[in-house]
Coordinates of C-alpha atoms in Angstrom, one line a residue:
X276 CA -0.1 -0.3 0.0
X277 CA 1.3 3.6 -1.0
X278 CA 1.7 6.4 2.0
X279 CA -0.6 8.8 1.7
X280 CA 0.4 12.0 -0.1
X281 CA 0.4 13.8 2.9
X282 CA 3.2 11.7 4.8
X283 CA 4.7 10.0 2.2
X284 CA 8.0 11.3 2.5
X285 CA 8.2 11.0 5.8
X286 CA 10.1 7.8 6.0
X287 CA 11.4 5.6 2.8
X288 CA 9.2 2.9 0.7
X289 CA 10.7 0.0 2.1
X290 CA 9.6 0.1 6.0
X291 CA 7.0 -0.4 7.7
X292 CA 4.0 2.2 8.7
X293 CA 6.1 1.8 12.3
X294 CA 9.3 2.5 11.0
X295 CA 10.9 -0.5 12.5
X296 CA 11.2 -3.2 10.4
X297 CA 12.1 -3.6 6.8
X298 CA 9.3 -4.0 4.0
X299 CA 10.2 -6.6 1.4
X300 CA 9.4 -5.4 -1.9
X301 CA 7.9 -8.0 -4.2
X302 CA 7.4 -6.2 -7.6
X303 CA 5.3 -7.5 -10.4
X304 CA 6.7 -7.6 -14.0
X305 CA 4.9 -6.2 -16.6
X306 CA 6.6 -7.0 -20.0
X307 CA 5.8 -3.9 -22.6
X308 CA 7.9 -2.1 -25.0
X309 CA 9.9 -0.1 -22.5
X310 CA 10.6 -3.4 -20.9
X311 CA 11.6 -5.3 -23.8
X312 CA 14.0 -1.9 -24.7
X313 CA 15.7 -2.3 -21.4
X314 CA 16.2 -5.9 -21.6
X315 CA 18.0 -6.0 -25.0
X316 CA 20.3 -2.7 -23.2
X317 CA 20.9 -4.9 -20.5
X318 CA 21.7 -8.0 -22.5
X319 CA 23.8 -5.9 -24.4
X320 CA 25.4 -4.6 -21.3
X321 CA 25.6 -8.3 -19.7
X322 CA 28.0 -9.6 -22.2
X323 CA 30.1 -6.5 -22.7
X324 CA 30.8 -6.5 -19.0
X325 CA 31.7 -10.1 -18.7
X326 CA 33.5 -9.7 -22.7
X327 CA 35.7 -6.5 -21.7
X328 CA 38.4 -8.6 -19.2
X329 CA 38.9 -11.0 -22.2
X330 CA 39.1 -8.8 -25.4
X331 CA 42.2 -7.7 -26.3
X332 CA 43.2 -4.6 -28.4
X333 CA 46.7 -3.3 -29.1
X334 CA 47.5 -6.3 -27.3
X335 CA 45.9 -5.0 -24.0
X336 CA 42.8 -5.9 -22.1
X337 CA 39.7 -3.8 -23.1
X338 CA 39.6 -2.3 -19.8
X339 CA 41.5 -2.7 -16.9
X340 CA 41.8 -0.6 -13.1
X341 CA 45.0 -2.4 -11.9
X342 CA 45.0 -0.2 -8.4
X343 CA 48.3 -2.3 -7.2
X344 CA 50.5 -1.9 -10.0
X345 CA 49.2 1.6 -10.8
X346 CA 48.2 0.6 -14.4
X347 CA 44.9 1.5 -16.1
X348 CA 44.0 0.5 -19.7
X349 CA 40.8 1.6 -21.5
X350 CA 40.3 0.8 -24.8
X351 CA 43.8 -0.8 -25.7
X352 CA 45.3 2.7 -24.5
X353 CA 47.8 2.0 -21.4
X354 CA 47.9 4.8 -18.4
X355 CA 50.7 4.6 -15.9
X356 CA 50.9 7.0 -12.7
X357 CA 52.8 9.8 -14.7
X358 CA 49.4 9.7 -16.5
X359 CA 47.4 10.5 -13.1
X360 CA 47.0 14.7 -14.1
X361 CA 45.1 12.8 -17.2
X362 CA 43.0 10.7 -14.7
X363 CA 41.7 13.6 -13.0
X364 CA 40.9 15.2 -15.4
X365 CA 38.8 12.2 -17.2
X366 CA 37.2 11.7 -13.9
X367 CA 36.3 15.6 -13.4
X368 CA 35.0 15.8 -17.5
X369 CA 32.7 12.3 -16.4
X370 CA 31.2 14.4 -13.5
X371 CA 30.2 17.2 -15.4
X372 CA 28.6 14.8 -17.9
X373 CA 26.6 12.9 -15.2
X374 CA 25.6 16.2 -14.0
X375 CA 24.5 17.9 -17.4
X376 CA 22.7 14.1 -18.3
X377 CA 21.3 14.4 -14.6
X378 CA 19.8 17.6 -15.4
X379 CA 18.5 16.7 -18.5
X380 CA 17.1 13.2 -18.1
X381 CA 17.3 12.6 -14.1
X382 CA 17.9 9.2 -13.1
X383 CA 17.2 7.1 -16.0
X384 CA 21.1 6.2 -15.7
X385 CA 19.8 3.9 -12.7
X386 CA 17.3 2.2 -14.3
X387 CA 18.9 1.7 -17.6
X388 CA 22.6 1.0 -17.4
X389 CA 23.8 0.7 -13.7
X390 CA 25.3 -2.8 -13.0
X391 CA 23.1 -3.1 -9.9
X392 CA 19.8 -2.8 -11.2
X393 CA 20.5 -4.9 -14.6
X394 CA 22.1 -7.4 -12.3
X395 CA 19.1 -7.5 -10.3
X396 CA 16.2 -7.2 -12.3
X397 CA 17.6 -9.1 -15.6
X398 CA 19.5 -12.0 -13.6
X399 CA 18.6 -12.7 -10.4
X400 CA 15.0 -11.1 -10.2
X401 CA 14.3 -13.5 -13.4
X402 CA 15.4 -17.0 -11.2
X403 CA 13.2 -15.7 -8.8
X404 CA 10.4 -15.7 -10.4
X405 CA 11.4 -19.2 -12.4
X406 CA 11.9 -20.6 -9.0
X407 CA 9.0 -19.4 -6.6
X408 CA 6.3 -17.6 -9.3
X409 CA 4.3 -14.4 -9.6
X410 CA 4.9 -11.6 -7.0
X411 CA 1.8 -13.4 -4.9
X412 CA 3.2 -16.7 -4.9
X413 CA 6.2 -15.0 -3.6
X414 CA 5.1 -13.2 -0.9
X415 CA 3.0 -16.4 0.2
X416 CA 5.7 -18.6 0.1
X417 CA 7.7 -15.7 2.2
X418 CA 4.5 -15.5 5.1
X419 CA 4.4 -19.3 4.8
X420 CA 5.7 -22.1 7.0
X421 CA 8.6 -23.8 6.5
X422 CA 7.7 -26.9 4.5
X423 CA 9.6 -28.9 2.2
X424 CA 8.5 -27.5 -0.9
X425 CA 10.2 -23.7 0.5
X426 CA 13.4 -25.1 1.8
X427 CA 13.7 -26.5 -1.8
X428 CA 12.5 -23.0 -3.6
X429 CA 14.6 -21.8 -1.3
X430 CA 17.9 -23.6 -1.0
X431 CA 17.9 -23.7 -5.3
X432 CA 17.3 -20.2 -5.2
X433 CA 19.7 -19.1 -3.1
X434 CA 22.3 -21.8 -4.7
X435 CA 22.2 -20.2 -7.9
X436 CA 22.5 -17.0 -6.4
X437 CA 26.2 -17.9 -5.0
X438 CA 26.8 -19.7 -8.0
X439 CA 26.3 -16.5 -10.1
X440 CA 28.1 -14.2 -7.0
X441 CA 30.5 -16.3 -7.4
X442 CA 31.5 -15.9 -11.3
X443 CA 30.7 -11.8 -11.4
X444 CA 33.3 -12.1 -8.4
X445 CA 35.9 -13.4 -10.9
X446 CA 35.0 -11.5 -14.0
X447 CA 35.2 -8.4 -11.3
X448 CA 39.0 -9.4 -10.2
X449 CA 39.7 -9.9 -14.1
X450 CA 39.0 -5.8 -14.2
X451 CA 41.4 -5.7 -11.0
X452 CA 44.3 -7.8 -11.7
X453 CA 43.9 -8.8 -15.2
X454 CA 42.3 -11.9 -17.1
X455 CA 46.0 -13.8 -17.1
X456 CA 46.2 -13.4 -13.3
X457 CA 42.7 -14.8 -12.9
X458 CA 43.5 -17.5 -15.0
X459 CA 46.3 -18.6 -13.4
X460 CA 44.7 -18.4 -9.8
X461 CA 41.8 -20.6 -11.3
X462 CA 44.2 -23.3 -12.9
X463 CA 47.1 -23.0 -10.8
X464 CA 47.0 -25.0 -6.7
X465 CA 45.2 -22.8 -4.4
X466 CA 48.4 -22.4 -1.9
X467 CA 50.2 -20.5 -4.7
X468 CA 47.5 -17.3 -5.1
X469 CA 45.9 -17.8 -1.5
X470 CA 45.1 -14.3 -1.5
X471 CA 43.2 -13.8 -5.0
X472 CA 41.2 -17.0 -3.7
X473 CA 40.3 -15.0 -0.2
X474 CA 39.7 -12.0 -2.7
X475 CA 37.4 -13.8 -4.4
X476 CA 35.0 -15.4 -1.7
X477 CA 35.2 -12.3 0.0
X478 CA 33.6 -10.7 -3.4
X479 CA 31.2 -13.4 -3.9
X480 CA 29.7 -13.0 -0.3
X481 CA 29.5 -9.3 -0.7
X482 CA 27.5 -10.2 -4.2
X483 CA 25.5 -12.3 -2.8
X484 CA 24.3 -9.9 0.1
X485 CA 23.8 -7.0 -2.3
X486 CA 22.0 -9.4 -4.8
X487 CA 20.1 -11.4 -2.5
X488 CA 19.5 -9.3 0.5
X489 CA 20.1 -5.9 0.0
X490 CA 18.5 -5.1 -3.6
X491 CA 16.6 -1.9 -3.9
X492 CA 18.4 -0.4 -0.4
X493 CA 21.9 -0.1 -2.2
X494 CA 19.7 2.3 -4.5
X495 CA 17.1 4.5 -1.7
X496 CA 20.0 4.1 1.0
X497 CA 23.8 3.5 -0.3
X498 CA 23.8 5.3 -3.1
X499 CA 24.9 9.2 -3.1
X500 CA 23.6 9.4 -7.1
X501 CA 20.0 9.1 -5.6
X502 CA 20.3 11.9 -3.1
X503 CA 22.6 14.3 -6.1
X504 CA 19.6 14.0 -8.1
X505 CA 17.7 15.7 -5.8
X506 CA 20.4 18.8 -5.9
X507 CA 20.3 18.9 -9.5
X508 CA 16.8 18.3 -11.3
X509 CA 14.7 21.4 -11.6
X510 CA 10.9 21.6 -12.8
X511 CA 12.1 21.4 -16.4
X512 CA 14.2 17.9 -16.4
X513 CA 12.7 15.2 -18.0
X514 CA 11.6 12.4 -15.8
X515 CA 9.3 9.4 -15.3
X516 CA 6.2 11.8 -14.2
X517 CA 2.5 11.1 -13.5
X518 CA 0.6 13.7 -15.4
X519 CA -1.7 14.7 -12.1
X520 CA -4.0 17.1 -14.0
X521 CA -5.3 14.7 -16.7
X522 CA -5.2 11.6 -13.8
X523 CA -6.9 13.7 -11.2
X524 CA -9.2 13.0 -9.2
X525 CA -9.1 9.4 -9.5
X526 CA -12.1 6.9 -9.1
X527 CA -12.8 3.3 -10.4
X528 CA -15.0 3.6 -13.6
X529 CA -17.9 2.3 -13.9
X530 CA -19.3 0.4 -17.0
X531 CA -21.9 2.4 -19.2
X532 CA -21.4 5.7 -16.9
X533 CA -20.1 8.9 -17.9
X534 CA -16.7 9.4 -16.6
X535 CA -16.5 12.7 -14.8
X536 CA -13.0 11.8 -12.7
X537 CA -9.3 12.0 -14.0
X538 CA -8.0 8.9 -16.2
X539 CA -6.8 7.3 -13.1
X540 CA -8.5 4.4 -11.9
X541 CA -6.6 3.8 -9.0
X542 CA -5.7 0.4 -9.7
X543 CA -2.3 0.8 -8.3
X544 CA -0.3 -1.1 -10.6
X545 CA 2.3 1.1 -10.9
X546 CA 3.1 0.7 -7.3
X547 CA 2.8 -2.6 -7.5
X548 CA 5.8 -3.1 -10.5
X549 CA 8.0 -0.6 -8.9
X550 CA 11.3 -2.0 -8.0
X551 CA 11.4 0.5 -4.8
X552 CA 8.1 0.2 -3.8
X553 CA 7.2 3.8 -4.1
X554 CA 3.8 5.9 -5.6
X555 CA 5.1 7.5 -8.7
X556 CA 2.1 9.3 -8.4
X557 CA 2.8 11.4 -5.0
X558 CA 5.5 13.1 -7.6
X559 CA 9.2 13.3 -7.6
X560 CA 11.0 11.2 -5.1
X561 CA 14.3 10.5 -4.2
X562 CA 14.0 6.5 -4.7
X563 CA 12.5 6.2 -8.5
X564 CA 15.2 5.0 -10.8
X565 CA 13.4 5.6 -13.8
X566 CA 13.2 2.2 -14.4
X567 CA 10.0 3.0 -17.1
X568 CA 8.0 0.1 -15.5
X569 CA 5.1 2.1 -14.4
X570 CA 5.0 3.7 -17.8
X571 CA 4.6 0.0 -19.5
X572 CA 1.3 -0.6 -16.5
X573 CA -0.2 2.2 -17.0
X574 CA -0.2 2.5 -21.1
X575 CA -1.8 -1.0 -20.8
X576 CA -4.2 -0.3 -18.6
X577 CA -4.9 3.3 -20.5
X578 CA -5.3 0.7 -23.6
X579 CA -7.8 -1.4 -21.8
X580 CA -9.9 1.6 -20.6
X581 CA -10.2 3.2 -24.4
X582 CA -7.7 6.2 -22.8
X583 CA -4.2 7.7 -24.6
X584 CA -1.0 6.4 -23.4
X585 CA 1.3 8.1 -21.3
X586 CA -0.2 9.3 -18.3
X587 CA 2.9 8.1 -16.7
X588 CA 6.3 8.9 -18.8
X589 CA 8.9 10.8 -19.9
X590 CA 8.1 14.6 -18.8
X591 CA 8.9 17.7 -17.2
X592 CA 6.9 19.3 -14.2
X593 CA 6.8 22.3 -17.0
X594 CA 5.8 20.4 -19.8
X595 CA 2.9 19.0 -17.7
X596 CA 1.6 22.4 -16.1
X597 CA 2.0 23.9 -19.1
X598 CA 1.8 21.4 -21.6
X599 CA 4.5 23.0 -23.8
X600 CA 7.2 20.5 -24.6
X601 CA 11.2 20.5 -23.1
X602 CA 13.2 23.6 -23.7
X603 CA 17.4 24.0 -23.4
X604 CA 17.6 26.3 -20.6
X605 CA 20.9 28.7 -19.6
X606 CA 21.9 26.3 -17.1
X607 CA 21.7 23.2 -19.3
X608 CA 23.8 25.5 -21.6
X609 CA 26.5 26.4 -19.5
X610 CA 26.8 22.8 -18.0
X611 CA 27.5 21.9 -21.8
X612 CA 29.7 24.3 -22.3
X613 CA 31.6 23.4 -19.6
X614 CA 31.5 19.7 -20.5
X615 CA 32.5 21.0 -24.0
X616 CA 35.5 22.9 -23.3
X617 CA 37.0 19.8 -20.6
X618 CA 36.3 17.6 -23.4
X619 CA 38.3 19.5 -25.7
X620 CA 41.5 19.8 -23.5
X621 CA 40.8 15.9 -22.4
X622 CA 41.1 15.3 -26.5
X623 CA 43.9 17.4 -26.6
X624 CA 46.1 16.3 -24.2
X625 CA 45.4 12.4 -25.2
X626 CA 46.1 13.1 -28.4
X627 CA 49.7 14.7 -27.8
X628 CA 50.4 12.4 -25.1
X629 CA 53.8 11.0 -25.4
X630 CA 55.1 7.4 -25.9
X631 CA 57.7 7.9 -23.5
X632 CA 57.7 9.9 -20.3
X633 CA 61.3 11.5 -19.8
X634 CA 62.4 13.4 -16.7
X635 CA 66.1 15.0 -16.7
X636 CA 67.8 16.3 -14.4
X637 CA 71.5 17.7 -14.0
X638 CA 73.5 15.5 -11.6
X639 CA 73.6 16.8 -8.2
X640 CA 76.6 18.7 -7.1
X641 CA 78.1 19.0 -9.8
X642 CA 78.6 22.7 -12.0
X643 CA 81.0 22.2 -15.0
X644 CA 83.7 20.9 -15.9
X645 CA 86.1 22.4 -18.4
X646 CA 88.0 20.2 -20.6
X647 CA 91.5 21.8 -21.8
X648 CA 92.9 19.6 -24.2
X649 CA 90.0 19.7 -26.7
X650 CA 88.9 22.7 -25.6
X651 CA 85.3 21.9 -24.6
X652 CA 82.9 22.3 -21.5
X653 CA 80.5 19.2 -20.2
X654 CA 77.3 18.9 -18.0
X655 CA 76.2 15.8 -16.4
X656 CA 72.9 14.7 -16.5
X657 CA 70.7 11.7 -15.1
X658 CA 67.7 11.2 -17.2
X659 CA 64.9 8.9 -16.0
X660 CA 63.1 7.0 -19.2
X661 CA 59.4 5.6 -18.5
X662 CA 57.9 3.3 -21.6
X663 CA 54.0 4.3 -21.7
X664 CA 53.4 1.9 -24.9
X665 CA 52.3 -1.5 -24.8
X666 CA 55.7 -2.7 -26.2
X667 CA 59.4 -2.8 -26.5
X668 CA 60.8 0.7 -27.7
X669 CA 64.1 1.0 -29.1
X670 CA 65.3 4.3 -29.0
X671 CA 68.4 6.6 -29.6
X672 CA 69.0 9.9 -27.3
X673 CA 70.1 13.3 -29.8
X674 CA 70.8 16.7 -28.1
X675 CA 69.2 19.1 -30.4
X676 CA 71.8 21.5 -30.4
X677 CA 74.9 22.5 -33.1
X678 CA 78.4 21.1 -32.2
X679 CA 76.8 19.4 -29.0
X680 CA 77.7 15.4 -28.3
X681 CA 76.9 12.9 -25.5
X682 CA 79.1 11.0 -23.6
X683 CA 77.3 8.1 -21.8
X684 CA 78.6 6.5 -18.3
X685 CA 75.3 4.6 -17.9
X686 CA 73.7 4.0 -21.1
X687 CA 70.6 1.7 -22.7
X688 CA 69.4 1.6 -26.1
X689 CA 65.7 0.1 -25.1
X690 CA 62.9 0.0 -22.8
X691 CA 61.0 -3.1 -22.2
X692 CA 56.7 -2.7 -21.8
X693 CA 55.9 -0.7 -18.8
X694 CA 59.8 -0.9 -18.1
X695 CA 61.6 2.2 -16.5
X696 CA 65.7 3.1 -17.7
X697 CA 67.8 5.6 -16.3
X698 CA 70.6 7.2 -17.4
X699 CA 73.6 9.0 -16.8
X700 CA 75.8 10.6 -19.8
X701 CA 77.6 14.5 -20.4
X702 CA 76.7 16.5 -22.8
X703 CA 80.0 18.3 -24.3
X704 CA 79.8 21.7 -26.4
X705 CA 82.8 23.5 -27.9
X706 CA 83.8 26.4 -25.6
X707 CA 83.9 29.0 -28.2
X708 CA 80.5 28.2 -28.8
X709 CA 78.6 29.3 -25.2
X710 CA 78.4 33.1 -24.8
X711 CA 76.1 33.1 -21.4
X712 CA 76.1 31.1 -18.3
X713 CA 73.0 29.1 -18.8
X714 CA 71.4 28.4 -22.0
X715 CA 68.7 25.9 -23.5
X716 CA 69.5 22.1 -24.0
X717 CA 67.0 20.4 -26.1
X718 CA 66.8 16.9 -26.0
X719 CA 65.2 14.6 -28.9
X720 CA 64.2 10.7 -27.6
X721 CA 63.8 9.3 -31.3
X722 CA 62.7 5.4 -32.1
X723 CA 64.7 3.1 -34.1
X724 CA 62.5 3.9 -37.5
X725 CA 63.2 7.7 -37.0
X726 CA 60.0 8.5 -35.3
X727 CA 60.2 11.4 -32.4
X728 CA 58.9 9.5 -29.2
X729 CA 59.4 12.8 -27.0
X730 CA 61.3 16.0 -26.3
X731 CA 62.2 17.5 -23.4
X732 CA 64.6 20.3 -22.1
X733 CA 67.1 21.2 -19.3
X734 CA 69.5 23.8 -19.2
X735 CA 73.6 23.8 -19.5
X736 CA 75.7 25.4 -17.6
X737 CA 79.0 26.9 -18.8
X738 CA 82.0 29.7 -18.5
X739 CA 80.9 32.3 -21.5
X740 CA 83.7 32.7 -24.3
X741 CA 84.8 36.6 -23.9

């Protein structure tokens, strides 16, 4: 039963009226057009989620978030700790995108693309319905005594839940440590990978509890995004909304009698199908995840009573009141401009990102060395080169200044994948070409095929030639 409009905001929908006990929700499934679209999209996301750790692009896992090794891969592009500024900028860009998307479309991401909703509604809920039946049978089974049938169904359901949670835990770990490392944990003795095995067990338990016990509480209590939307939404945001001007006053239909009330017949089907247990007719609520189940249910009822569809639909409060279509306001323009600028800067930095990160410093405690034998001056440098590509690089270091020569003390000519190379070398210049105490010294790091991998600079110190 939904709360009366006068006090429905006083407590969350998953608590009993006295607020002391959780109210278990048994949503009814109505397979309308939007449900079909959502199902197809969910299956696509599930396939992508399960396949991404095992797909290769440029020799790398499609998506990898290896925090322990500080290695991150997105669609074949490797990012290392030296690219942290890119990560921060990308995160800021994503946050602005989420804000803009929420301002325009509300919490539709939660109902259509969030992994929590997809797994719960399209995997675990379907298994529950297959084993225990529709919402009435499930409620009756839970409320009834412990019989052999109940014990069998509950044991079967939770056993399957544990198996699926174990599978999800393995996929989740593949995103964190890589699919190759996961396969080693699975194929080699447990004693060799005890920490990995314990991690899988912990993740399995977490996923099992989330999808078997917490369920909608993740969306209504744990997730901060639901509370964020309360700040971001305004009366022009497109959300799942009930047209109260058309629907009120609510009343049952009487055959062969002219209807003097609104289109809503108070069947409460929109409440029965809601996965978070709210009554959408009470207005915008934090618990609504915009799954559109209530739209399908209401459209089905409207079709039966011969009334137009979308009594509940994707609408803004302004559209309901003024009957005017959605319009882009200044706030949306402002967020869009900020997003455009951030995206442009991020794209530029990604395109111009060098394959090798080089850090060069003058050797500590040294100034310059005069070489009277050949009338030259040398400076000692230390350089550190980090390979940010996914292959071994052979290179040559060149001083981009006429007459400059490099004499190595510690030399290497290749950097392995993800590796670090340290060089120590002298840069030697003829003393007659030096006209100031400090001058700029530019270096080029060139691959074996002649491509410039990185360009960097430092200072060269020498007494001027008077």
